[in-house]
Amino acid sequence: MKSVFVLAEKAWAGSTLLYKWQKTLGNYIAVAGQDSSVKIFDRHGHTWSEIHLPGRCVGMDWDKDGDILAVIAAKSSSIYLWDASVNRTSHIDSGMRDQMSFILWSKTGPLLAVGTVKGNLLIYNQQTSRKIPVLGKHSKKITCGCWSTQNLLALGSDDSTLSISNHEGDTITQTTLRGEPAEIYFSVMKTDERTSQGETTVSVSVEKKMLVLFNVNDPGNPIELVFERHYGNIVSYRWYGDGYILIGFSNGYFVVISTHVQEIGSELYQAHNHKVCLNSVAISLTLNKAASCGDNSIKIHELSDLKNISNIVQLDDETKGLDQLSWTDDGQLLALSTQKGTLHVFLTKLPILGDSLGTRLAYLTSLLEVTVYNQADDESPVAIKVEVEPTFIAVGPYHVAVGMNNRAWFYALTDQEPGFHKLKDIEYLGTIASMCLNSDYAAALFEGKVQLHMIEGKDQEEKKQMKLFPDDDRKGRILCHALTADFLYYGTDSGNVVCVMMEGWETVSNFSHTVGVRKVFPDIIGTRLVFIDDKNSGFLFSPANATASCFELPNFSPTITGVLWDDWQVDKGVFVAYDDDKVYTYALHKTTIYGPQVVLVGNTTLPFSQKPLLLYNGKLTCQTASGKTNDVALSTHSFLKHSTGTPTDSPPDVSKQLDQVLKLKRFHEAMDLCKSAGSKADWAELGRACLVHMEVELAIQVYRLSGNVGMVLSLQGIQGIEDTNLLAGHLAMFLGVYNTAQDLYLASSSPIAALEMRRDLLHWDSALMLAKRLAEDQIPFISKEYAVHLEFIGDYVNALAHYEKGMTRNNKFQEHDEMCQAGVARMSIRMGDIRKGAAQAIQHPSRVLKKECGAILESMKQFSEAAQLYEKGQYYDKAASVYIRCKNWAKVGELLPNVSSPKIHLQYAKAKEADGKYKEAAQAYESAKDWDNMIRVLLDHLNNPEEAVRVVRETQSIDGAKMVARFFINLKDYSSAIHFLVLSQCNDEAFQLAQRHGQMEVYADIIGSEATQEDYRSIALYFEGEKKHLQAGKFFQKCGQYSQALKQFLKCPYTEDSLAIEKAIETVGQAKDSSLTNQLIDYLMGESDDKPKEAKYLFRLYMALQQYREAARTAIIIAREEQSSGNYRNAHGVLFSMYTELQAQKIKIPAEMATNLMILHSYLIVRIHVKRGDHLKGARMLIRVSKNISKFSSHVVPLLTSALIECHRAGLKNSAFGFAAMLMRPEYRNNIDPKYRKKIEAIARRPDTSELEEETTPCPFCGFQLPQNELLCTSCKNNLPYCIATGRHMLKEDWSVCPHCEFPALYSQFILLLETETSCPMCSKTLSAEHVKKISDCSKYLQTDEIDEKKTNWN
């Protein structure tokens, strides 16, 4: 809210002011202070006139039209009248002898009511100058009053009475009040029933405490409304709306009540608007706003939503407080008087006046100020101070024009401060209705004519460059006009839309419409124009081609007042039409497969009391009533995401936005939308729109991104077509708009494409019609295709006719004619001409035709002819099947060698069996693969069980096995019978048969693993009854009864290689039952029969139970026993198997086990090396073994003897002497083999200390050099893996493993060994040199953690 001016006269200082706005127009405000004068100011604050009075002004009022101001003064009985139209003051003698106190004009007529301090009344008719004095209306001073619309006069007086009189002054009613009245108003109370009695309610504020409502027709029943005491006194109140009253209270409260009978007494709205005090309230029904003042501030409320305070104005300079508020009738200006004698006038509503050209705006920002700025460019706004309050504004590229009535002022826009300068003002021959500018010319419309003249130039030039349109009055009155850079457009009441070219002022287009044209709106360059006619319909046309391209705008609202074109460069062809409430967005689709179109994109709600001035890229700039601009983002451009400052809670509707984007032809934005959040349907819609708008390249991109390969290939095939109609026809066909596509094809350079399309679509009737026009040579081929279609849908009559029409009888098209002949044959049969059709089919070379005709005849139950055709077509299965239906077995027999269908063979077999020809029947059953019937015939009729048994074994036929079993039972061959009963899954019968005839062992062998648990249990119980404990135990084990199984196994007599104990161990391993385990352990330990069993069984038990640690300990014990007994290979085998098992289970290897295995293996490979003649390797291993000689207690002397001999042979003299000395000990001497005794004694007597030094090789872990047979590195303290071929420690660069046991071996030595050996020295499995691979990376075999876990002293 903008301050317009402040009035502060010296004479008014320190006193309250009395002021009144001119009614209706609001052009003047009359103000009176404590001095003896009334000053009249115009709406801009300029002093207009002054009325001098004999005393202080006590009252004033304007008449209903605002023409005359009536004033009364103290110390005077005259009434002063100031005429606004002529600025003249006159006075009338009232004839009253007492002082006047009250004055009021009637709302509807020229009646003036004047009251006096003694209660007298004068009614003066200004029109007739008649005075009606009414003496004694009241006994005291008349202080307030109000006229009704029915010219009733209500008056309030200090005598606490309210009187209601007619316009003659006659009292209608008089009512006594409880106190002095203040404000009186006539109004209409809100009731349930609407009546036309007029203003029947009088409201009056009494003692400023209560509000009393009187019904004029029932004054005896007033309604008294009393309010909260803390509100304070009633300062002022106003009626508004449908019977609502707004009341201001002295303590700052602002209250709204309703006068509806059901709502009286309840407050609809209450606010503590001002903290200390409230001075006045005012209402503008035009603006639908209310104002209150107090506490040095003004607050403006929206009456539609009182909680919404639209404006607050602070007046900090007014220290003495505020006084009265008053609005002009049009709501444009709000006046506020203060306690210190100043008057503030604020602009609350401006005339919405503005214009735009391109992106430049000019609009009214104050009553005498026009602001110009460019919406697109960042240039500073230019504020132009104008001389008059304009009624129109026009803006051009370099000028602004404002004016009123018949006068216009022109301003040039410049780059220098202040940005403009006044050029001139021009008077025209009539009142200007509208004006338009371009860079050089101005066009003014007045009194049905347009005057076109230059804006700048000398007077003589201007006269030359001036023209009046139309040049002939008979051409009609001009109702509207518009100006672009090159053209002048105007519309006339006779319906002409005329385009005049500025260069030469020649008429280039004259479009004749059916009714008058009210408004025209060209785009910025003038190539397109929207006009609105007298029927409120909208049309778009191009002046260059008006007759061919004039479109009525769809869904054009009759309330639309204006049109704006989008000035954004990309959005050519987008414009909006607007009325007071909504903005409708339209888009011109110039190039589509349907031709040019105009579509309604959508609508946007326009904010209240705003006028659109400019549209730029979906942003609508509107002028508001407050003299500002407001940007409104069109809902049709929501995809642009204009920042409106209000966060959106819901995600954008992609499909809705896509629809808008496509209607606006902004395909790249549409693609971005689809890429970000588009569904398959959205991509399809975008592709369809591209096709409609003939955007082929863009459509290819869209369909490529959406994965529609077929459409991409189709579009690429038509991409280079230059004929627009042909291209549009292809696109229409892709879209499925076939009639449109046909029209486009026919209008193109290739009309034959229409025929091709109809053929591809199987639209045969249309294709034939087109072929008659375009390509008669294609009629036979189309007829044939049509006939195929008719045959498919069952229209055989027409199909036959078209097949016959399709015959070309041209050898070039032999295949085509054959197809037609085939169709004729089929249709002839269908139509009942069987002989002709069958003959044609037999003569025809096609096998397929014979099959088709045979099928048709078969369906018609013409079996003989059908079978002949099948046979001629070499469809022997079908022919035989039809012959069977004819009972023609002779023909069937002839065809049988060529028949592959088992069903036919089966039918033939049954027929032969019925005839007693069993051998042929058996062969036919075999061909039909009906094994059961074949076996039945072989057994029952041909007595050939051998063949039957062969068939059963080959086919595994269950029913056949049953038949064979019954056959063998009859022959008392129970063993074979049991076998075939089991094969036929008759286990119960087989069991009973075995039980009856003592064949249970046979049954048990046959049943294998296919039987059920119950079968196994039955067998077990049988063997238990027969005291066959081993078999009983086996079957108890199979059926899961482990306790019973163990019991049976333990009943078996014990032998060294007892199978029963092995099975018992297996059973306990499966059962995993601790009680059964303990029972078996007790048995093995001899607890039950005092006969301990061999330890190997305990070892196997632990293995079966997966108790590997116990198994390992047992294995060591077994190996020790075997070793003590001299069974070194057995001991090695036990330790090796346990070692590998523990490794597989990833269990730590006991050190003792690893050591014993290494020593035993070293011993075992001695023989291999000695046999190969490699005595040094043998000697080295014997030296290692002799260090653990206590583990070979039964062969100490032979071992030492062998060590001595091998060391001697290998040149290890010192080691040989050591062994000789050991053998000479008393405990060994007598056990030496006599043949070696003397030799050993000689070595012992003559010691030779020479020794072949052992070679050194690097440690595989740290590389430290140590003897090659040393298995403990003295540097890194790691136990070293040993070679299974030589017993030496492993070398990283010479690494290999046995592929079976994965024990390491030196690759070079292992290969050498396998030249003479055929098995691995560790696991004894067969091995050859090609199976051994050298390993370059042996790191996985050198896991020190694992080796450390099984730390042992190899040596």
PDB file of N, CA, C and O in Angstrom, residues 11-12 15-20 30-40 50-62 69-76 78-81 99-103 141:
ATOM      1  N   ALA A  11      -3.473  25.585   9.670  1.00  0.00           N
ATOM      2  CA  ALA A  11      -4.741  25.896  10.342  1.00  0.00           C
ATOM      3  C   ALA A  11      -5.352  24.670  10.993  1.00  0.00           C
ATOM      4  O   ALA A  11      -6.206  24.778  11.861  1.00  0.00           O
ATOM      5  N   TRP A  12      -4.931  23.472  10.536  1.00  0.00           N
ATOM      6  CA  TRP A  12      -5.522  22.251  11.081  1.00  0.00           C
ATOM      7  C   TRP A  12      -4.745  21.717  12.286  1.00  0.00           C
ATOM      8  O   TRP A  12      -5.179  20.776  12.939  1.00  0.00           O
ATOM      9  N   SER A  15      -5.836  19.683  15.785  1.00  0.00           N
ATOM     10  CA  SER A  15      -7.285  19.416  15.850  1.00  0.00           C
ATOM     11  C   SER A  15      -7.620  18.250  14.939  1.00  0.00           C
ATOM     12  O   SER A  15      -6.900  17.967  13.975  1.00  0.00           O
ATOM     13  N   THR A  16      -8.743  17.614  15.254  1.00  0.00           N
ATOM     14  CA  THR A  16      -9.207  16.525  14.380  1.00  0.00           C
ATOM     15  C   THR A  16      -9.849  17.114  13.145  1.00  0.00           C
ATOM     16  O   THR A  16     -10.325  18.254  13.154  1.00  0.00           O
ATOM     17  N   LEU A  17      -9.854  16.320  12.071  1.00  0.00           N
ATOM     18  CA  LEU A  17     -10.354  16.799  10.792  1.00  0.00           C
ATOM     19  C   LEU A  17     -11.680  16.136  10.466  1.00  0.00           C
ATOM     20  O   LEU A  17     -11.957  14.989  10.861  1.00  0.00           O
ATOM     21  N   LEU A  18     -12.491  16.893   9.715  1.00  0.00           N
ATOM     22  CA  LEU A  18     -13.718  16.353   9.140  1.00  0.00           C
ATOM     23  C   LEU A  18     -13.484  16.311   7.631  1.00  0.00           C
ATOM     24  O   LEU A  18     -13.120  17.325   7.026  1.00  0.00           O
ATOM     25  N   TYR A  19     -13.645  15.122   6.983  1.00  0.00           N
ATOM     26  CA  TYR A  19     -13.388  15.050   5.548  1.00  0.00           C
ATOM     27  C   TYR A  19     -14.348  14.054   4.902  1.00  0.00           C
ATOM     28  O   TYR A  19     -14.888  13.161   5.563  1.00  0.00           O
ATOM     29  N   LYS A  20     -14.573  14.274   3.607  1.00  0.00           N
ATOM     30  CA  LYS A  20     -15.467  13.404   2.847  1.00  0.00           C
ATOM     31  C   LYS A  20     -14.913  13.229   1.432  1.00  0.00           C
ATOM     32  O   LYS A  20     -14.521  14.213   0.779  1.00  0.00           O
ATOM     33  N   ALA A  30     -12.907  16.573   0.299  1.00  0.00           N
ATOM     34  CA  ALA A  30     -13.163  17.845   0.989  1.00  0.00           C
ATOM     35  C   ALA A  30     -12.727  17.681   2.441  1.00  0.00           C
ATOM     36  O   ALA A  30     -13.111  16.711   3.107  1.00  0.00           O
ATOM     37  N   VAL A  31     -11.944  18.639   2.936  1.00  0.00           N
ATOM     38  CA  VAL A  31     -11.361  18.539   4.280  1.00  0.00           C
ATOM     39  C   VAL A  31     -11.657  19.840   5.032  1.00  0.00           C
ATOM     40  O   VAL A  31     -11.467  20.940   4.486  1.00  0.00           O
ATOM     41  N   ALA A  32     -12.080  19.672   6.292  1.00  0.00           N
ATOM     42  CA  ALA A  32     -12.323  20.843   7.144  1.00  0.00           C
ATOM     43  C   ALA A  32     -11.638  20.649   8.475  1.00  0.00           C
ATOM     44  O   ALA A  32     -11.663  19.553   9.049  1.00  0.00           O
ATOM     45  N   GLY A  33     -11.017  21.746   8.967  1.00  0.00           N
ATOM     46  CA  GLY A  33     -10.376  21.709  10.270  1.00  0.00           C
ATOM     47  C   GLY A  33     -11.083  22.653  11.239  1.00  0.00           C
ATOM     48  O   GLY A  33     -12.303  22.851  11.164  1.00  0.00           O
ATOM     49  N   GLN A  34     -10.282  23.270  12.144  1.00  0.00           N
ATOM     50  CA  GLN A  34     -10.863  24.179  13.136  1.00  0.00           C
ATOM     51  C   GLN A  34     -11.091  25.568  12.553  1.00  0.00           C
ATOM     52  O   GLN A  34     -11.781  26.401  13.153  1.00  0.00           O
ATOM     53  N   ASP A  35     -10.480  25.827  11.381  1.00  0.00           N
ATOM     54  CA  ASP A  35     -10.665  27.151  10.791  1.00  0.00           C
ATOM     55  C   ASP A  35     -12.010  27.205  10.065  1.00  0.00           C
ATOM     56  O   ASP A  35     -12.691  26.197   9.902  1.00  0.00           O
ATOM     57  N   SER A  36     -12.380  28.380   9.614  1.00  0.00           N
ATOM     58  CA  SER A  36     -13.704  28.583   8.991  1.00  0.00           C
ATOM     59  C   SER A  36     -13.614  28.384   7.496  1.00  0.00           C
ATOM     60  O   SER A  36     -13.919  29.298   6.700  1.00  0.00           O
ATOM     61  N   SER A  37     -13.173  27.214   7.057  1.00  0.00           N
ATOM     62  CA  SER A  37     -13.090  26.944   5.617  1.00  0.00           C
ATOM     63  C   SER A  37     -13.121  25.448   5.374  1.00  0.00           C
ATOM     64  O   SER A  37     -12.825  24.653   6.270  1.00  0.00           O
ATOM     65  N   VAL A  38     -13.492  25.117   4.133  1.00  0.00           N
ATOM     66  CA  VAL A  38     -13.418  23.722   3.651  1.00  0.00           C
ATOM     67  C   VAL A  38     -12.537  23.731   2.407  1.00  0.00           C
ATOM     68  O   VAL A  38     -12.829  24.458   1.438  1.00  0.00           O
ATOM     69  N   LYS A  39     -11.451  22.957   2.471  1.00  0.00           N
ATOM     70  CA  LYS A  39     -10.542  22.889   1.330  1.00  0.00           C
ATOM     71  C   LYS A  39     -10.856  21.626   0.529  1.00  0.00           C
ATOM     72  O   LYS A  39     -11.078  20.552   1.085  1.00  0.00           O
ATOM     73  N   ILE A  40     -10.837  21.796  -0.801  1.00  0.00           N
ATOM     74  CA  ILE A  40     -11.121  20.661  -1.689  1.00  0.00           C
ATOM     75  C   ILE A  40      -9.853  20.359  -2.478  1.00  0.00           C
ATOM     76  O   ILE A  40      -9.274  21.250  -3.130  1.00  0.00           O
ATOM     77  N   GLU A  50     -11.605  26.126  -2.496  1.00  0.00           N
ATOM     78  CA  GLU A  50     -11.751  26.373  -1.056  1.00  0.00           C
ATOM     79  C   GLU A  50     -13.084  27.079  -0.831  1.00  0.00           C
ATOM     80  O   GLU A  50     -13.463  27.990  -1.575  1.00  0.00           O
ATOM     81  N   ILE A  51     -13.811  26.650   0.209  1.00  0.00           N
ATOM     82  CA  ILE A  51     -15.098  27.265   0.572  1.00  0.00           C
ATOM     83  C   ILE A  51     -14.902  28.012   1.889  1.00  0.00           C
ATOM     84  O   ILE A  51     -14.526  27.400   2.904  1.00  0.00           O
ATOM     85  N   HIS A  52     -15.156  29.308   1.877  1.00  0.00           N
ATOM     86  CA  HIS A  52     -15.011  30.099   3.104  1.00  0.00           C
ATOM     87  C   HIS A  52     -16.344  30.149   3.815  1.00  0.00           C
ATOM     88  O   HIS A  52     -17.400  30.391   3.204  1.00  0.00           O
ATOM     89  N   LEU A  53     -16.300  29.916   5.107  1.00  0.00           N
ATOM     90  CA  LEU A  53     -17.511  29.811   5.921  1.00  0.00           C
ATOM     91  C   LEU A  53     -17.498  30.891   7.008  1.00  0.00           C
ATOM     92  O   LEU A  53     -16.426  31.364   7.421  1.00  0.00           O
ATOM     93  N   PRO A  54     -18.682  31.215   7.536  1.00  0.00           N
ATOM     94  CA  PRO A  54     -18.721  32.188   8.634  1.00  0.00           C
ATOM     95  C   PRO A  54     -18.256  31.592   9.959  1.00  0.00           C
ATOM     96  O   PRO A  54     -17.978  32.312  10.910  1.00  0.00           O
ATOM     97  N   GLY A  55     -18.178  30.304  10.034  1.00  0.00           N
ATOM     98  CA  GLY A  55     -17.753  29.645  11.263  1.00  0.00           C
ATOM     99  C   GLY A  55     -17.149  28.291  10.955  1.00  0.00           C
ATOM    100  O   GLY A  55     -16.990  27.894   9.789  1.00  0.00           O
ATOM    101  N   ARG A  56     -16.831  27.559  11.982  1.00  0.00           N
ATOM    102  CA  ARG A  56     -16.234  26.224  11.805  1.00  0.00           C
ATOM    103  C   ARG A  56     -17.228  25.298  11.144  1.00  0.00           C
ATOM    104  O   ARG A  56     -18.423  25.313  11.452  1.00  0.00           O
ATOM    105  N   CYS A  57     -16.718  24.464  10.227  1.00  0.00           N
ATOM    106  CA  CYS A  57     -17.564  23.473   9.540  1.00  0.00           C
ATOM    107  C   CYS A  57     -17.987  22.399  10.530  1.00  0.00           C
ATOM    108  O   CYS A  57     -17.147  21.818  11.229  1.00  0.00           O
ATOM    109  N   VAL A  58     -19.335  22.149  10.597  1.00  0.00           N
ATOM    110  CA  VAL A  58     -19.827  21.107  11.518  1.00  0.00           C
ATOM    111  C   VAL A  58     -20.352  19.893  10.760  1.00  0.00           C
ATOM    112  O   VAL A  58     -20.692  18.895  11.378  1.00  0.00           O
ATOM    113  N   GLY A  59     -20.484  19.964   9.433  1.00  0.00           N
ATOM    114  CA  GLY A  59     -20.956  18.809   8.680  1.00  0.00           C
ATOM    115  C   GLY A  59     -20.870  19.046   7.196  1.00  0.00           C
ATOM    116  O   GLY A  59     -20.966  20.189   6.727  1.00  0.00           O
ATOM    117  N   MET A  60     -20.648  17.971   6.436  1.00  0.00           N
ATOM    118  CA  MET A  60     -20.625  18.065   4.984  1.00  0.00           C
ATOM    119  C   MET A  60     -20.947  16.706   4.393  1.00  0.00           C
ATOM    120  O   MET A  60     -20.770  15.668   5.043  1.00  0.00           O
ATOM    121  N   ASP A  61     -21.440  16.712   3.135  1.00  0.00           N
ATOM    122  CA  ASP A  61     -21.750  15.446   2.466  1.00  0.00           C
ATOM    123  C   ASP A  61     -21.863  15.687   0.972  1.00  0.00           C
ATOM    124  O   ASP A  61     -22.255  16.777   0.537  1.00  0.00           O
ATOM    125  N   TRP A  62     -21.457  14.676   0.174  1.00  0.00           N
ATOM    126  CA  TRP A  62     -21.583  14.728  -1.285  1.00  0.00           C
ATOM    127  C   TRP A  62     -22.889  14.061  -1.690  1.00  0.00           C
ATOM    128  O   TRP A  62     -23.341  13.102  -1.057  1.00  0.00           O
ATOM    129  N   LEU A  69     -21.242  19.186  -3.291  1.00  0.00           N
ATOM    130  CA  LEU A  69     -20.844  19.051  -1.895  1.00  0.00           C
ATOM    131  C   LEU A  69     -21.680  20.037  -1.083  1.00  0.00           C
ATOM    132  O   LEU A  69     -21.701  21.237  -1.366  1.00  0.00           O
ATOM    133  N   ALA A  70     -22.401  19.515  -0.056  1.00  0.00           N
ATOM    134  CA  ALA A  70     -23.194  20.378   0.837  1.00  0.00           C
ATOM    135  C   ALA A  70     -22.436  20.534   2.140  1.00  0.00           C
ATOM    136  O   ALA A  70     -21.967  19.532   2.711  1.00  0.00           O
ATOM    137  N   VAL A  71     -22.354  21.783   2.661  1.00  0.00           N
ATOM    138  CA  VAL A  71     -21.587  22.074   3.872  1.00  0.00           C
ATOM    139  C   VAL A  71     -22.459  22.921   4.808  1.00  0.00           C
ATOM    140  O   VAL A  71     -23.164  23.829   4.353  1.00  0.00           O
ATOM    141  N   ILE A  72     -22.372  22.639   6.123  1.00  0.00           N
ATOM    142  CA  ILE A  72     -23.012  23.495   7.130  1.00  0.00           C
ATOM    143  C   ILE A  72     -21.941  23.954   8.095  1.00  0.00           C
ATOM    144  O   ILE A  72     -20.957  23.247   8.348  1.00  0.00           O
ATOM    145  N   ALA A  73     -22.138  25.164   8.645  1.00  0.00           N
ATOM    146  CA  ALA A  73     -21.122  25.754   9.508  1.00  0.00           C
ATOM    147  C   ALA A  73     -21.764  26.254  10.794  1.00  0.00           C
ATOM    148  O   ALA A  73     -22.975  26.526  10.858  1.00  0.00           O
ATOM    149  N   ALA A  74     -20.942  26.388  11.805  1.00  0.00           N
ATOM    150  CA  ALA A  74     -21.404  26.978  13.065  1.00  0.00           C
ATOM    151  C   ALA A  74     -21.718  28.463  12.833  1.00  0.00           C
ATOM    152  O   ALA A  74     -21.126  29.095  11.934  1.00  0.00           O
ATOM    153  N   LYS A  75     -22.587  28.951  13.625  1.00  0.00           N
ATOM    154  CA  LYS A  75     -22.956  30.380  13.596  1.00  0.00           C
ATOM    155  C   LYS A  75     -23.570  30.768  12.253  1.00  0.00           C
ATOM    156  O   LYS A  75     -23.439  31.895  11.800  1.00  0.00           O
ATOM    157  N   SER A  76     -24.199  29.806  11.561  1.00  0.00           N
ATOM    158  CA  SER A  76     -24.799  30.128  10.283  1.00  0.00           C
ATOM    159  C   SER A  76     -26.010  29.240  10.059  1.00  0.00           C
ATOM    160  O   SER A  76     -25.994  28.054  10.421  1.00  0.00           O
ATOM    161  N   SER A  78     -27.202  28.997   6.921  1.00  0.00           N
ATOM    162  CA  SER A  78     -27.148  28.738   5.474  1.00  0.00           C
ATOM    163  C   SER A  78     -26.526  27.370   5.187  1.00  0.00           C
ATOM    164  O   SER A  78     -25.724  26.846   5.963  1.00  0.00           O
ATOM    165  N   ILE A  79     -26.908  26.864   4.029  1.00  0.00           N
ATOM    166  CA  ILE A  79     -26.316  25.613   3.523  1.00  0.00           C
ATOM    167  C   ILE A  79     -25.479  25.993   2.306  1.00  0.00           C
ATOM    168  O   ILE A  79     -25.975  26.622   1.364  1.00  0.00           O
ATOM    169  N   TYR A  80     -24.199  25.610   2.316  1.00  0.00           N
ATOM    170  CA  TYR A  80     -23.286  25.973   1.233  1.00  0.00           C
ATOM    171  C   TYR A  80     -23.150  24.779   0.288  1.00  0.00           C
ATOM    172  O   TYR A  80     -22.895  23.643   0.715  1.00  0.00           O
ATOM    173  N   LEU A  81     -23.346  25.072  -1.005  1.00  0.00           N
ATOM    174  CA  LEU A  81     -23.280  24.025  -2.027  1.00  0.00           C
ATOM    175  C   LEU A  81     -22.166  24.338  -3.010  1.00  0.00           C
ATOM    176  O   LEU A  81     -22.128  25.419  -3.608  1.00  0.00           O
ATOM    177  N   GLN A  99     -28.959  26.559  15.356  1.00  0.00           N
ATOM    178  CA  GLN A  99     -27.712  26.142  14.682  1.00  0.00           C
ATOM    179  C   GLN A  99     -27.856  24.729  14.123  1.00  0.00           C
ATOM    180  O   GLN A  99     -28.435  23.842  14.755  1.00  0.00           O
ATOM    181  N   MET A 100     -27.286  24.526  12.947  1.00  0.00           N
ATOM    182  CA  MET A 100     -27.380  23.204  12.314  1.00  0.00           C
ATOM    183  C   MET A 100     -26.279  22.266  12.854  1.00  0.00           C
ATOM    184  O   MET A 100     -25.158  22.698  13.137  1.00  0.00           O
ATOM    185  N   SER A 101     -26.646  21.001  12.960  1.00  0.00           N
ATOM    186  CA  SER A 101     -25.712  20.030  13.551  1.00  0.00           C
ATOM    187  C   SER A 101     -25.502  18.793  12.673  1.00  0.00           C
ATOM    188  O   SER A 101     -24.602  17.997  12.927  1.00  0.00           O
ATOM    189  N   PHE A 102     -26.330  18.569  11.666  1.00  0.00           N
ATOM    190  CA  PHE A 102     -26.276  17.306  10.910  1.00  0.00           C
ATOM    191  C   PHE A 102     -26.700  17.562   9.471  1.00  0.00           C
ATOM    192  O   PHE A 102     -27.642  18.334   9.230  1.00  0.00           O
ATOM    193  N   ILE A 103     -26.010  16.952   8.489  1.00  0.00           N
ATOM    194  CA  ILE A 103     -26.372  17.095   7.080  1.00  0.00           C
ATOM    195  C   ILE A 103     -26.119  15.772   6.357  1.00  0.00           C
ATOM    196  O   ILE A 103     -25.126  15.091   6.609  1.00  0.00           O
ATOM    197  N   LYS A 141     -30.526  17.846  20.219  1.00  0.00           N
ATOM    198  CA  LYS A 141     -29.657  17.908  19.043  1.00  0.00           C
ATOM    199  C   LYS A 141     -29.704  16.605  18.241  1.00  0.00           C
ATOM    200  O   LYS A 141     -29.600  15.504  18.793  1.00  0.00           O
TER     201      LYS A 141
END
